[in-house]
PDB file of C-alpha atoms and ligand atoms in Angstrom:
ATOM      1  CA  MET A   1     -30.745   7.723  -9.252  1.00  0.00           C
ATOM      2  CA  SER A   2     -29.019   4.547 -10.718  1.00  0.00           C
ATOM      3  CA  ASN A   3     -30.616   1.237  -9.819  1.00  0.00           C
ATOM      4  CA  LYS A   4     -27.293  -0.807  -9.819  1.00  0.00           C
ATOM      5  CA  SER A   5     -24.703   0.314  -7.250  1.00  0.00           C
ATOM      6  CA  LEU A   6     -21.357   0.522  -7.863  1.00  0.00           C
ATOM      7  CA  LYS A   7     -20.961  -2.602  -5.256  1.00  0.00           C
ATOM      8  CA  TYR A   8     -22.543  -4.692  -7.587  1.00  0.00           C
ATOM      9  CA  PHE A   9     -20.114  -4.022 -10.949  1.00  0.00           C
ATOM     10  CA  PHE A  10     -16.827  -4.316  -8.066  1.00  0.00           C
ATOM     11  CA  GLY A  11     -18.548  -7.610  -7.501  1.00  0.00           C
ATOM     12  CA  ARG A  12     -19.299  -8.717 -11.327  1.00  0.00           C
ATOM     13  CA  ALA A  13     -16.069  -6.958 -12.510  1.00  0.00           C
ATOM     14  CA  LYS A  14     -13.700  -9.011  -9.642  1.00  0.00           C
ATOM     15  CA  LYS A  15     -15.991 -12.338 -10.955  1.00  0.00           C
ATOM     16  CA  GLU A  16     -15.844 -11.245 -14.688  1.00  0.00           C
ATOM     17  CA  LYS A  17     -12.495 -10.067 -14.275  1.00  0.00           C
ATOM     18  CA  TRP A  18     -12.422  -6.859 -16.218  1.00  0.00           C
ATOM     19  CA  ALA A  19     -12.416  -3.207 -14.016  1.00  0.00           C
ATOM     20  CA  ILE A  20     -14.018  -0.154 -13.812  1.00  0.00           C
ATOM     21  CA  GLY A  21     -12.042   3.192 -14.836  1.00  0.00           C
ATOM     22  CA  GLN A  22     -12.193   6.025 -13.110  1.00  0.00           C
ATOM     23  CA  PHE A  23     -11.169   9.247 -14.658  1.00  0.00           C
ATOM     24  CA  ASN A  24     -10.652  12.215 -12.629  1.00  0.00           C
ATOM     25  CA  PHE A  25     -12.214  15.715 -14.139  1.00  0.00           C
ATOM     26  CA  SER A  26     -12.163  19.544 -13.118  1.00  0.00           C
ATOM     27  CA  THR A  27     -13.819  20.936 -15.538  1.00  0.00           C
ATOM     28  CA  LEU A  28     -17.056  20.332 -17.680  1.00  0.00           C
ATOM     29  CA  GLU A  29     -15.482  20.003 -21.192  1.00  0.00           C
ATOM     30  CA  GLN A  30     -13.295  16.708 -19.432  1.00  0.00           C
ATOM     31  CA  LEU A  31     -16.526  15.708 -17.708  1.00  0.00           C
ATOM     32  CA  LYS A  32     -19.058  15.659 -21.100  1.00  0.00           C
ATOM     33  CA  ALA A  33     -15.993  13.518 -22.315  1.00  0.00           C
ATOM     34  CA  ILE A  34     -16.281  11.065 -19.434  1.00  0.00           C
ATOM     35  CA  VAL A  35     -19.584  10.759 -19.647  1.00  0.00           C
ATOM     36  CA  SER A  36     -20.036  10.463 -23.611  1.00  0.00           C
ATOM     37  CA  ALA A  37     -17.626   7.613 -23.613  1.00  0.00           C
ATOM     38  CA  ALA A  38     -18.857   5.503 -21.213  1.00  0.00           C
ATOM     39  CA  LYS A  39     -22.357   6.113 -23.064  1.00  0.00           C
ATOM     40  CA  LYS A  40     -21.150   5.442 -25.939  1.00  0.00           C
ATOM     41  CA  LEU A  41     -19.886   1.862 -24.796  1.00  0.00           C
ATOM     42  CA  LYS A  42     -22.321   1.065 -22.502  1.00  0.00           C
ATOM     43  CA  SER A  43     -19.898   1.039 -19.567  1.00  0.00           C
ATOM     44  CA  PRO A  44     -20.118   1.816 -15.458  1.00  0.00           C
ATOM     45  CA  VAL A  45     -17.796   4.347 -15.358  1.00  0.00           C
ATOM     46  CA  ILE A  46     -16.560   6.635 -12.256  1.00  0.00           C
ATOM     47  CA  LEU A  47     -16.170  10.031 -12.097  1.00  0.00           C
ATOM     48  CA  GLY A  48     -13.094  11.267  -9.675  1.00  0.00           C
ATOM     49  CA  THR A  49     -12.872  14.324  -8.099  1.00  0.00           C
ATOM     50  CA  SER A  50      -9.361  15.036  -5.556  1.00  0.00           C
ATOM     51  CA  GLN A  51      -9.345  17.407  -3.046  1.00  0.00           C
ATOM     52  CA  GLY A  52      -8.369  20.524  -5.783  1.00  0.00           C
ATOM     53  CA  GLU A  53     -10.758  19.542  -8.302  1.00  0.00           C
ATOM     54  CA  ALA A  54     -13.931  18.646  -5.899  1.00  0.00           C
ATOM     55  CA  ASN A  55     -12.607  22.871  -4.553  1.00  0.00           C
ATOM     56  CA  PHE A  56     -12.571  23.961  -8.231  1.00  0.00           C
ATOM     57  CA  PHE A  57     -15.502  22.235  -9.401  1.00  0.00           C
ATOM     58  CA  GLY A  58     -17.701  21.704  -6.293  1.00  0.00           C
ATOM     59  CA  LEU A  59     -19.059  18.885  -4.281  1.00  0.00           C
ATOM     60  CA  GLU A  60     -22.677  19.987  -5.135  1.00  0.00           C
ATOM     61  CA  GLU A  61     -22.331  20.879  -8.678  1.00  0.00           C
ATOM     62  CA  ALA A  62     -20.435  17.583  -9.482  1.00  0.00           C
ATOM     63  CA  THR A  63     -23.283  15.652  -7.169  1.00  0.00           C
ATOM     64  CA  LEU A  64     -26.382  17.408  -9.355  1.00  0.00           C
ATOM     65  CA  LEU A  65     -24.607  16.824 -12.531  1.00  0.00           C
ATOM     66  CA  ARG A  66     -23.754  13.251 -11.779  1.00  0.00           C
ATOM     67  CA  ASP A  67     -28.050  12.527 -11.263  1.00  0.00           C
ATOM     68  CA  LEU A  68     -28.181  14.947 -14.598  1.00  0.00           C
ATOM     69  CA  TYR A  69     -25.925  12.628 -16.625  1.00  0.00           C
ATOM     70  CA  ARG A  70     -27.688   9.042 -14.881  1.00  0.00           C
ATOM     71  CA  LYS A  71     -31.562  10.123 -16.697  1.00  0.00           C
ATOM     72  CA  LYS A  72     -29.311   9.624 -20.221  1.00  0.00           C
ATOM     73  CA  PHE A  73     -26.982   7.007 -18.857  1.00  0.00           C
ATOM     74  CA  PRO A  74     -27.731   4.848 -14.890  1.00  0.00           C
ATOM     75  CA  TYR A  75     -24.451   3.573 -14.264  1.00  0.00           C
ATOM     76  CA  ILE A  76     -22.115   6.727 -13.650  1.00  0.00           C
ATOM     77  CA  TYR A  77     -20.810   7.198  -9.846  1.00  0.00           C
ATOM     78  CA  LEU A  78     -18.981   9.264  -8.120  1.00  0.00           C
ATOM     79  CA  ASN A  79     -15.900   9.406  -6.572  1.00  0.00           C
ATOM     80  CA  LEU A  80     -13.910  11.498  -3.645  1.00  0.00           C
ATOM     81  CA  ASP A  81     -10.617  11.157  -4.949  1.00  0.00           C
ATOM     82  CA  HIS A  82      -7.583  10.883  -1.879  1.00  0.00           C
ATOM     83  CA  GLY A  83      -9.638  13.147   0.846  1.00  0.00           C
ATOM     84  CA  LYS A  84      -7.628  13.783   3.705  1.00  0.00           C
ATOM     85  CA  ASP A  85      -9.937  16.659   4.623  1.00  0.00           C
ATOM     86  CA  ILE A  86     -12.257  15.483   7.157  1.00  0.00           C
ATOM     87  CA  ASP A  87     -15.147  18.122   6.783  1.00  0.00           C
ATOM     88  CA  LEU A  88     -14.843  17.833   2.912  1.00  0.00           C
ATOM     89  CA  ILE A  89     -15.073  13.600   3.068  1.00  0.00           C
ATOM     90  CA  LYS A  90     -17.898  14.332   5.566  1.00  0.00           C
ATOM     91  CA  LYS A  91     -19.896  16.808   2.957  1.00  0.00           C
ATOM     92  CA  ALA A  92     -19.134  14.428   0.036  1.00  0.00           C
ATOM     93  CA  ILE A  93     -20.905  11.687   1.982  1.00  0.00           C
ATOM     94  CA  ASP A  94     -23.821  13.479   2.964  1.00  0.00           C
ATOM     95  CA  LEU A  95     -24.047  14.850  -1.009  1.00  0.00           C
ATOM     96  CA  GLY A  96     -24.691  11.954  -1.863  1.00  0.00           C
ATOM     97  CA  TYR A  97     -21.250  10.235  -3.384  1.00  0.00           C
ATOM     98  CA  ASP A  98     -20.898   6.788  -4.256  1.00  0.00           C
ATOM     99  CA  CYS A  99     -17.703   6.291  -2.829  1.00  0.00           C
ATOM    100  CA  VAL A 100     -15.163   8.372  -0.756  1.00  0.00           C
ATOM    101  CA  HIS A 101     -11.233   7.504  -0.821  1.00  0.00           C
ATOM    102  CA  PHE A 102      -9.791   8.311   2.982  1.00  0.00           C
ATOM    103  CA  ASP A 103      -6.083   9.141   1.726  1.00  0.00           C
ATOM    104  CA  GLY A 104      -4.651   8.748   5.540  1.00  0.00           C
ATOM    105  CA  SER A 105      -1.482   7.144   3.857  1.00  0.00           C
ATOM    106  CA  GLY A 106       0.743  10.198   5.170  1.00  0.00           C
ATOM    107  CA  LEU A 107      -0.836   9.265   8.755  1.00  0.00           C
ATOM    108  CA  ASP A 108       0.783   7.544  11.413  1.00  0.00           C
ATOM    109  CA  PHE A 109      -0.476   3.326  11.026  1.00  0.00           C
ATOM    110  CA  GLN A 110      -2.197   3.328  13.914  1.00  0.00           C
ATOM    111  CA  GLU A 111      -3.858   6.956  13.658  1.00  0.00           C
ATOM    112  CA  ASN A 112      -4.913   5.993  10.008  1.00  0.00           C
ATOM    113  CA  LEU A 113      -6.390   3.450  10.622  1.00  0.00           C
ATOM    114  CA  LYS A 114      -8.883   4.726  13.537  1.00  0.00           C
ATOM    115  CA  ILE A 115      -9.970   7.614  11.109  1.00  0.00           C
ATOM    116  CA  THR A 116     -10.620   5.536   8.288  1.00  0.00           C
ATOM    117  CA  LYS A 117     -13.117   3.047  10.579  1.00  0.00           C
ATOM    118  CA  LYS A 118     -14.669   6.034  11.646  1.00  0.00           C
ATOM    119  CA  ILE A 119     -15.024   7.587   8.123  1.00  0.00           C
ATOM    120  CA  VAL A 120     -16.419   3.793   6.975  1.00  0.00           C
ATOM    121  CA  LYS A 121     -19.410   3.739  10.268  1.00  0.00           C
ATOM    122  CA  TYR A 122     -20.365   6.786   8.894  1.00  0.00           C
ATOM    123  CA  ALA A 123     -19.812   6.671   4.863  1.00  0.00           C
ATOM    124  CA  HIS A 124     -21.766   2.690   5.447  1.00  0.00           C
ATOM    125  CA  LYS A 125     -25.117   4.304   7.237  1.00  0.00           C
ATOM    126  CA  LYS A 126     -25.313   6.665   3.969  1.00  0.00           C
ATOM    127  CA  GLY A 127     -24.739   3.325   1.437  1.00  0.00           C
ATOM    128  CA  CYS A 128     -20.995   5.641   0.574  1.00  0.00           C
ATOM    129  CA  LEU A 129     -18.519   2.786  -0.065  1.00  0.00           C
ATOM    130  CA  VAL A 130     -14.999   3.746   1.254  1.00  0.00           C
ATOM    131  CA  GLU A 131     -11.290   3.429  -0.275  1.00  0.00           C
ATOM    132  CA  GLY A 132      -8.733   2.950   2.197  1.00  0.00           C
ATOM    133  CA  GLU A 133      -5.097   3.906   1.400  1.00  0.00           C
ATOM    134  CA  ILE A 134      -1.865   2.660   4.187  1.00  0.00           C
ATOM    135  CA  LYS A 135       1.078   3.299   1.744  1.00  0.00           C
ATOM    136  CA  SER A 136       1.605   6.259   0.326  1.00  0.00           C
ATOM    137  CA  ILE A 137       1.044   6.014  -4.066  1.00  0.00           C
ATOM    138  CA  GLN A 138       4.108   8.294  -5.147  1.00  0.00           C
ATOM    139  CA  GLY A 139       3.966  11.144  -7.445  1.00  0.00           C
ATOM    140  CA  SER A 140       1.051  13.146  -8.407  1.00  0.00           C
ATOM    141  CA  SER A 141      -0.969  13.799 -11.697  1.00  0.00           C
ATOM    142  CA  GLU A 142       1.416  15.977 -13.959  1.00  0.00           C
ATOM    143  CA  ILE A 143       4.587  15.131 -15.989  1.00  0.00           C
ATOM    144  CA  HIS A 144       7.639  14.095 -14.128  1.00  0.00           C
ATOM    145  CA  LYS A 145      11.045  14.081 -15.905  1.00  0.00           C
ATOM    146  CA  GLU A 146      13.033  12.071 -12.580  1.00  0.00           C
ATOM    147  CA  LEU A 147      11.188   8.463 -11.540  1.00  0.00           C
ATOM    148  CA  PRO A 148      10.738   8.224  -7.344  1.00  0.00           C
ATOM    149  CA  LYS A 149      14.412   6.799  -6.319  1.00  0.00           C
ATOM    150  CA  GLU A 150      12.944   3.833  -4.460  1.00  0.00           C
ATOM    151  CA  VAL A 151       9.640   1.388  -4.901  1.00  0.00           C
ATOM    152  CA  LEU A 152       7.570   0.860  -2.300  1.00  0.00           C
ATOM    153  CA  LEU A 153       5.277  -2.115  -1.927  1.00  0.00           C
ATOM    154  CA  GLU A 154       2.758  -2.626   0.558  1.00  0.00           C
ATOM    155  CA  ASP A 155       2.939  -4.232   3.763  1.00  0.00           C
ATOM    156  CA  ILE A 156       1.105  -7.633   3.656  1.00  0.00           C
ATOM    157  CA  GLU A 157       0.628  -8.308   7.701  1.00  0.00           C
ATOM    158  CA  LYS A 158      -0.065  -4.214   8.060  1.00  0.00           C
ATOM    159  CA  ALA A 159      -2.130  -4.067   5.052  1.00  0.00           C
ATOM    160  CA  LYS A 160      -4.889  -7.602   6.419  1.00  0.00           C
ATOM    161  CA  GLU A 161      -5.019  -5.989  10.065  1.00  0.00           C
ATOM    162  CA  PHE A 162      -5.877  -2.730   8.354  1.00  0.00           C
ATOM    163  CA  VAL A 163      -8.729  -4.185   6.270  1.00  0.00           C
ATOM    164  CA  LYS A 164      -9.853  -6.105   9.111  1.00  0.00           C
ATOM    165  CA  LYS A 165     -10.314  -3.219  11.752  1.00  0.00           C
ATOM    166  CA  THR A 166     -11.602  -0.838   9.423  1.00  0.00           C
ATOM    167  CA  GLY A 167     -13.621  -2.409   7.065  1.00  0.00           C
ATOM    168  CA  ILE A 168     -12.693  -0.648   3.886  1.00  0.00           C
ATOM    169  CA  ASP A 169     -14.616  -1.799   0.957  1.00  0.00           C
ATOM    170  CA  SER A 170     -11.134  -1.407  -1.245  1.00  0.00           C
ATOM    171  CA  LEU A 171      -7.663  -0.425  -0.703  1.00  0.00           C
ATOM    172  CA  ALA A 172      -5.319   1.097  -3.186  1.00  0.00           C
ATOM    173  CA  VAL A 173      -2.735  -0.817  -3.469  1.00  0.00           C
ATOM    174  CA  ASN A 174       1.249  -0.362  -3.970  1.00  0.00           C
ATOM    175  CA  ILE A 175       2.751  -2.729  -6.094  1.00  0.00           C
ATOM    176  CA  GLY A 176       5.137  -0.134  -7.488  1.00  0.00           C
ATOM    177  CA  ASN A 177       2.230   2.201  -9.202  1.00  0.00           C
ATOM    178  CA  LEU A 178       2.989   5.415  -9.727  1.00  0.00           C
ATOM    179  CA  HIS A 179       1.008   9.128  -9.709  1.00  0.00           C
ATOM    180  CA  GLY A 180       1.936  10.796 -13.756  1.00  0.00           C
ATOM    181  CA  VAL A 181       3.686  10.318 -16.290  1.00  0.00           C
ATOM    182  CA  TYR A 182       7.519   9.909 -16.349  1.00  0.00           C
ATOM    183  CA  THR A 183       9.842  10.181 -19.343  1.00  0.00           C
ATOM    184  CA  LYS A 184      10.999   6.310 -18.440  1.00  0.00           C
ATOM    185  CA  SER A 185       8.696   3.879 -18.309  1.00  0.00           C
ATOM    186  CA  ILE A 186       8.492   2.005 -15.026  1.00  0.00           C
ATOM    187  CA  ARG A 187       6.717  -1.667 -14.698  1.00  0.00           C
ATOM    188  CA  LEU A 188       4.636  -2.951 -11.485  1.00  0.00           C
ATOM    189  CA  LYS A 189       5.218  -5.843  -9.133  1.00  0.00           C
ATOM    190  CA  ILE A 190       2.560  -8.622 -10.257  1.00  0.00           C
ATOM    191  CA  ASP A 191       4.025 -11.273  -8.092  1.00  0.00           C
ATOM    192  CA  HIS A 192       3.109  -8.650  -4.681  1.00  0.00           C
ATOM    193  CA  LEU A 193      -0.393  -7.921  -6.347  1.00  0.00           C
ATOM    194  CA  GLN A 194      -0.982 -11.995  -6.316  1.00  0.00           C
ATOM    195  CA  LYS A 195       0.128 -11.874  -2.985  1.00  0.00           C
ATOM    196  CA  ILE A 196      -2.177  -9.185  -1.824  1.00  0.00           C
ATOM    197  CA  LYS A 197      -4.874 -11.029  -3.731  1.00  0.00           C
ATOM    198  CA  LYS A 198      -4.138 -13.777  -1.818  1.00  0.00           C
ATOM    199  CA  ALA A 199      -3.972 -12.326   1.731  1.00  0.00           C
ATOM    200  CA  ILE A 200      -6.877  -9.238   1.132  1.00  0.00           C
ATOM    201  CA  PRO A 201     -10.658 -10.425  -0.099  1.00  0.00           C
ATOM    202  CA  ILE A 202     -12.029  -6.275  -0.463  1.00  0.00           C
ATOM    203  CA  PHE A 203     -11.501  -5.047  -4.149  1.00  0.00           C
ATOM    204  CA  LEU A 204      -8.143  -4.018  -4.569  1.00  0.00           C
ATOM    205  CA  VAL A 205      -7.432  -0.519  -6.704  1.00  0.00           C
ATOM    206  CA  LEU A 206      -5.120   0.527  -8.984  1.00  0.00           C
ATOM    207  CA  HIS A 207      -4.366   4.152  -8.788  1.00  0.00           C
ATOM    208  CA  GLY A 208      -1.872   5.858 -11.322  1.00  0.00           C
ATOM    209  CA  GLY A 209      -3.258   4.528 -14.299  1.00  0.00           C
ATOM    210  CA  SER A 210      -1.641   7.100 -16.302  1.00  0.00           C
ATOM    211  CA  GLY A 211       1.248   5.767 -18.270  1.00  0.00           C
ATOM    212  CA  THR A 212       1.108   2.357 -17.756  1.00  0.00           C
ATOM    213  CA  SER A 213       1.584  -0.427 -19.992  1.00  0.00           C
ATOM    214  CA  LYS A 214      -1.551  -1.834 -21.254  1.00  0.00           C
ATOM    215  CA  LYS A 215       0.798  -5.742 -20.558  1.00  0.00           C
ATOM    216  CA  ASP A 216       0.458  -4.462 -17.118  1.00  0.00           C
ATOM    217  CA  ILE A 217      -3.153  -3.191 -16.410  1.00  0.00           C
ATOM    218  CA  LYS A 218      -4.459  -6.697 -18.437  1.00  0.00           C
ATOM    219  CA  GLU A 219      -2.236  -8.188 -15.672  1.00  0.00           C
ATOM    220  CA  THR A 220      -3.490  -5.950 -12.816  1.00  0.00           C
ATOM    221  CA  ILE A 221      -7.228  -7.013 -13.876  1.00  0.00           C
ATOM    222  CA  LYS A 222      -6.258 -10.832 -13.899  1.00  0.00           C
ATOM    223  CA  ASN A 223      -4.782 -10.595 -10.803  1.00  0.00           C
ATOM    224  CA  GLY A 224      -7.668  -8.919  -8.688  1.00  0.00           C
ATOM    225  CA  VAL A 225      -8.060  -5.250  -9.297  1.00  0.00           C
ATOM    226  CA  VAL A 226     -11.438  -4.398 -10.710  1.00  0.00           C
ATOM    227  CA  LYS A 227     -10.876  -0.170 -10.188  1.00  0.00           C
ATOM    228  CA  ILE A 228      -8.005   2.086 -11.746  1.00  0.00           C
ATOM    229  CA  ASN A 229      -7.882   5.736 -12.022  1.00  0.00           C
ATOM    230  CA  VAL A 230      -6.686   7.872 -14.658  1.00  0.00           C
ATOM    231  CA  ASN A 231      -5.897  11.613 -14.779  1.00  0.00           C
ATOM    232  CA  THR A 232      -2.870  12.423 -15.942  1.00  0.00           C
ATOM    233  CA  GLU A 233      -3.780  11.447 -19.865  1.00  0.00           C
ATOM    234  CA  LEU A 234      -6.962  13.148 -19.504  1.00  0.00           C
ATOM    235  CA  ARG A 235      -5.204  16.259 -18.564  1.00  0.00           C
ATOM    236  CA  ILE A 236      -2.306  16.441 -20.861  1.00  0.00           C
ATOM    237  CA  ALA A 237      -5.192  15.257 -23.813  1.00  0.00           C
ATOM    238  CA  TRP A 238      -6.830  19.051 -22.524  1.00  0.00           C
ATOM    239  CA  ARG A 239      -3.803  21.072 -22.501  1.00  0.00           C
ATOM    240  CA  GLU A 240      -2.358  19.961 -25.967  1.00  0.00           C
ATOM    241  CA  THR A 241      -5.452  20.107 -27.716  1.00  0.00           C
ATOM    242  CA  LEU A 242      -6.259  23.165 -26.571  1.00  0.00           C
ATOM    243  CA  GLU A 243      -3.011  24.843 -27.156  1.00  0.00           C
ATOM    244  CA  LYS A 244      -3.375  23.697 -30.364  1.00  0.00           C
ATOM    245  CA  ILE A 245      -5.785  25.093 -31.010  1.00  0.00           C
ATOM    246  CA  LEU A 246      -6.031  28.596 -29.681  1.00  0.00           C
ATOM    247  CA  ARG A 247      -2.625  29.019 -31.927  1.00  0.00           C
ATOM    248  CA  LYS A 248      -4.742  27.979 -34.841  1.00  0.00           C
ATOM    249  CA  HIS A 249      -8.207  30.631 -34.556  1.00  0.00           C
ATOM    250  CA  ARG A 250      -5.556  33.363 -33.360  1.00  0.00           C
ATOM    251  CA  GLY A 251      -8.751  35.888 -33.945  1.00  0.00           C
ATOM    252  CA  THR A 252     -11.397  32.985 -32.077  1.00  0.00           C
ATOM    253  CA  VAL A 253     -13.268  34.024 -28.985  1.00  0.00           C
ATOM    254  CA  LYS A 254     -16.585  31.784 -29.251  1.00  0.00           C
ATOM    255  CA  PRO A 255     -15.817  29.031 -26.318  1.00  0.00           C
ATOM    256  CA  TYR A 256     -18.148  27.133 -28.417  1.00  0.00           C
ATOM    257  CA  ASN A 257     -16.386  26.186 -31.208  1.00  0.00           C
ATOM    258  CA  ILE A 258     -13.119  25.542 -29.697  1.00  0.00           C
ATOM    259  CA  LEU A 259     -13.901  23.220 -26.907  1.00  0.00           C
ATOM    260  CA  PRO A 260     -15.797  20.412 -28.843  1.00  0.00           C
ATOM    261  CA  LYS A 261     -12.584  19.576 -30.190  1.00  0.00           C
ATOM    262  CA  VAL A 262     -11.038  19.233 -26.471  1.00  0.00           C
ATOM    263  CA  ILE A 263     -13.758  16.924 -25.355  1.00  0.00           C
ATOM    264  CA  SER A 264     -13.362  14.934 -28.220  1.00  0.00           C
ATOM    265  CA  ALA A 265      -9.590  14.394 -27.467  1.00  0.00           C
ATOM    266  CA  ILE A 266     -10.071  13.758 -24.251  1.00  0.00           C
ATOM    267  CA  GLU A 267     -13.373  11.420 -24.883  1.00  0.00           C
ATOM    268  CA  LYS A 268     -10.923   9.234 -26.741  1.00  0.00           C
ATOM    269  CA  VAL A 269      -8.320   8.345 -24.552  1.00  0.00           C
ATOM    270  CA  VAL A 270     -11.285   7.371 -22.164  1.00  0.00           C
ATOM    271  CA  THR A 271     -12.275   5.569 -24.985  1.00  0.00           C
ATOM    272  CA  THR A 272      -9.404   3.412 -25.391  1.00  0.00           C
ATOM    273  CA  LYS A 273      -8.788   3.215 -21.515  1.00  0.00           C
ATOM    274  CA  ILE A 274     -12.549   1.516 -21.044  1.00  0.00           C
ATOM    275  CA  ASN A 275     -12.019  -0.433 -23.999  1.00  0.00           C
ATOM    276  CA  LEU A 276      -8.632  -1.323 -22.292  1.00  0.00           C
ATOM    277  CA  PHE A 277     -10.324  -2.442 -18.633  1.00  0.00           C
ATOM    278  CA  ASN A 278     -13.944  -3.645 -20.019  1.00  0.00           C
ATOM    279  CA  PRO A 279     -13.411  -4.966 -23.828  1.00  0.00           C
TER     280      PRO A 279
HETATM  281  O1  LIG B   1      -5.994   8.951  -7.862  1.00  0.00           O
HETATM  282  C1  LIG B   1      -5.995   9.534  -9.482  1.00  0.00           C
HETATM  283  C2  LIG B   1      -4.890   8.838  -9.724  1.00  0.00           C
HETATM  284  O2  LIG B   1      -4.320   7.704  -9.215  1.00  0.00           O
HETATM  285  C3  LIG B   1      -4.883   9.138 -10.910  1.00  0.00           C
HETATM  286  O3  LIG B   1      -3.066   9.020 -11.471  1.00  0.00           O
HETATM  287  O4  LIG B   1      -2.395  10.534 -13.082  1.00  0.00           O
HETATM  288  O5  LIG B   1      -1.297   8.745 -12.956  1.00  0.00           O
HETATM  289  O6  LIG B   1      -3.585   8.736 -14.010  1.00  0.00           O
HETATM  290  P1  LIG B   1      -2.670   8.916 -12.809  1.00  0.00           P
HETATM  291 ZN1  LIG B   2      -4.239   8.364  -7.037  1.00  0.00          ZN
END
């Protein structure tokens, strides 16, 4: 077990103005790459599993491997990302996830508030943090051609009420951020983040870390973001490297001759992000 909690690092990050990266994984190669980068840089890191990723990899496998890797580097944490299935969320909490993100953004505001509050009660009893989401963060962790038609911004009054009544530890904010990588670049609404920061005392989380400019990332950290989620860029490195090597070595059937290069490519992405978030 790690002797410093995730909450401890969130608190330090807020005070010292840096952010912890959450990197999603669904394969052992991705997991090895994330852990290796964190260990080399001596930086705390969050391993993220979305519902799809958790169902594929296994919640139990994820917690067991987190515990195993913690023996080599202690500051490795697990978050259930965009959890919508209450049973899966409870299972993750029971297994010892450090944090769960309940994504009730598809629900009516009052319903989201009610369920989030119940999850907070359940999670806090077991020392697990809870991240909330009010307005859905658009897009998905893939490559997209078209940008969404409208930019969604957090409703500050609703967010204040939600935070106060649910007791969540962190909030996934909407400041024009999108999931995935787009052919056109987007700019984040930093002025809106400043308003959120002023109104809300809890930890702020930026989703959609892929494809966001270094300048915008730096600005979000300066203005209170303590956790940044990255997925698509890791997935792209995984696919492109795997395709390239398989094409180059058509005859080979030995995974251990192919996969180290995939791990290195993903590790490079994670290293660049950690250096940006936590210089
Ligand atoms: O919850 C996961 C993240 O928000 C990932 O976003 O795929 O744009 O990096 P991304
Ligand atoms: Zn997300």
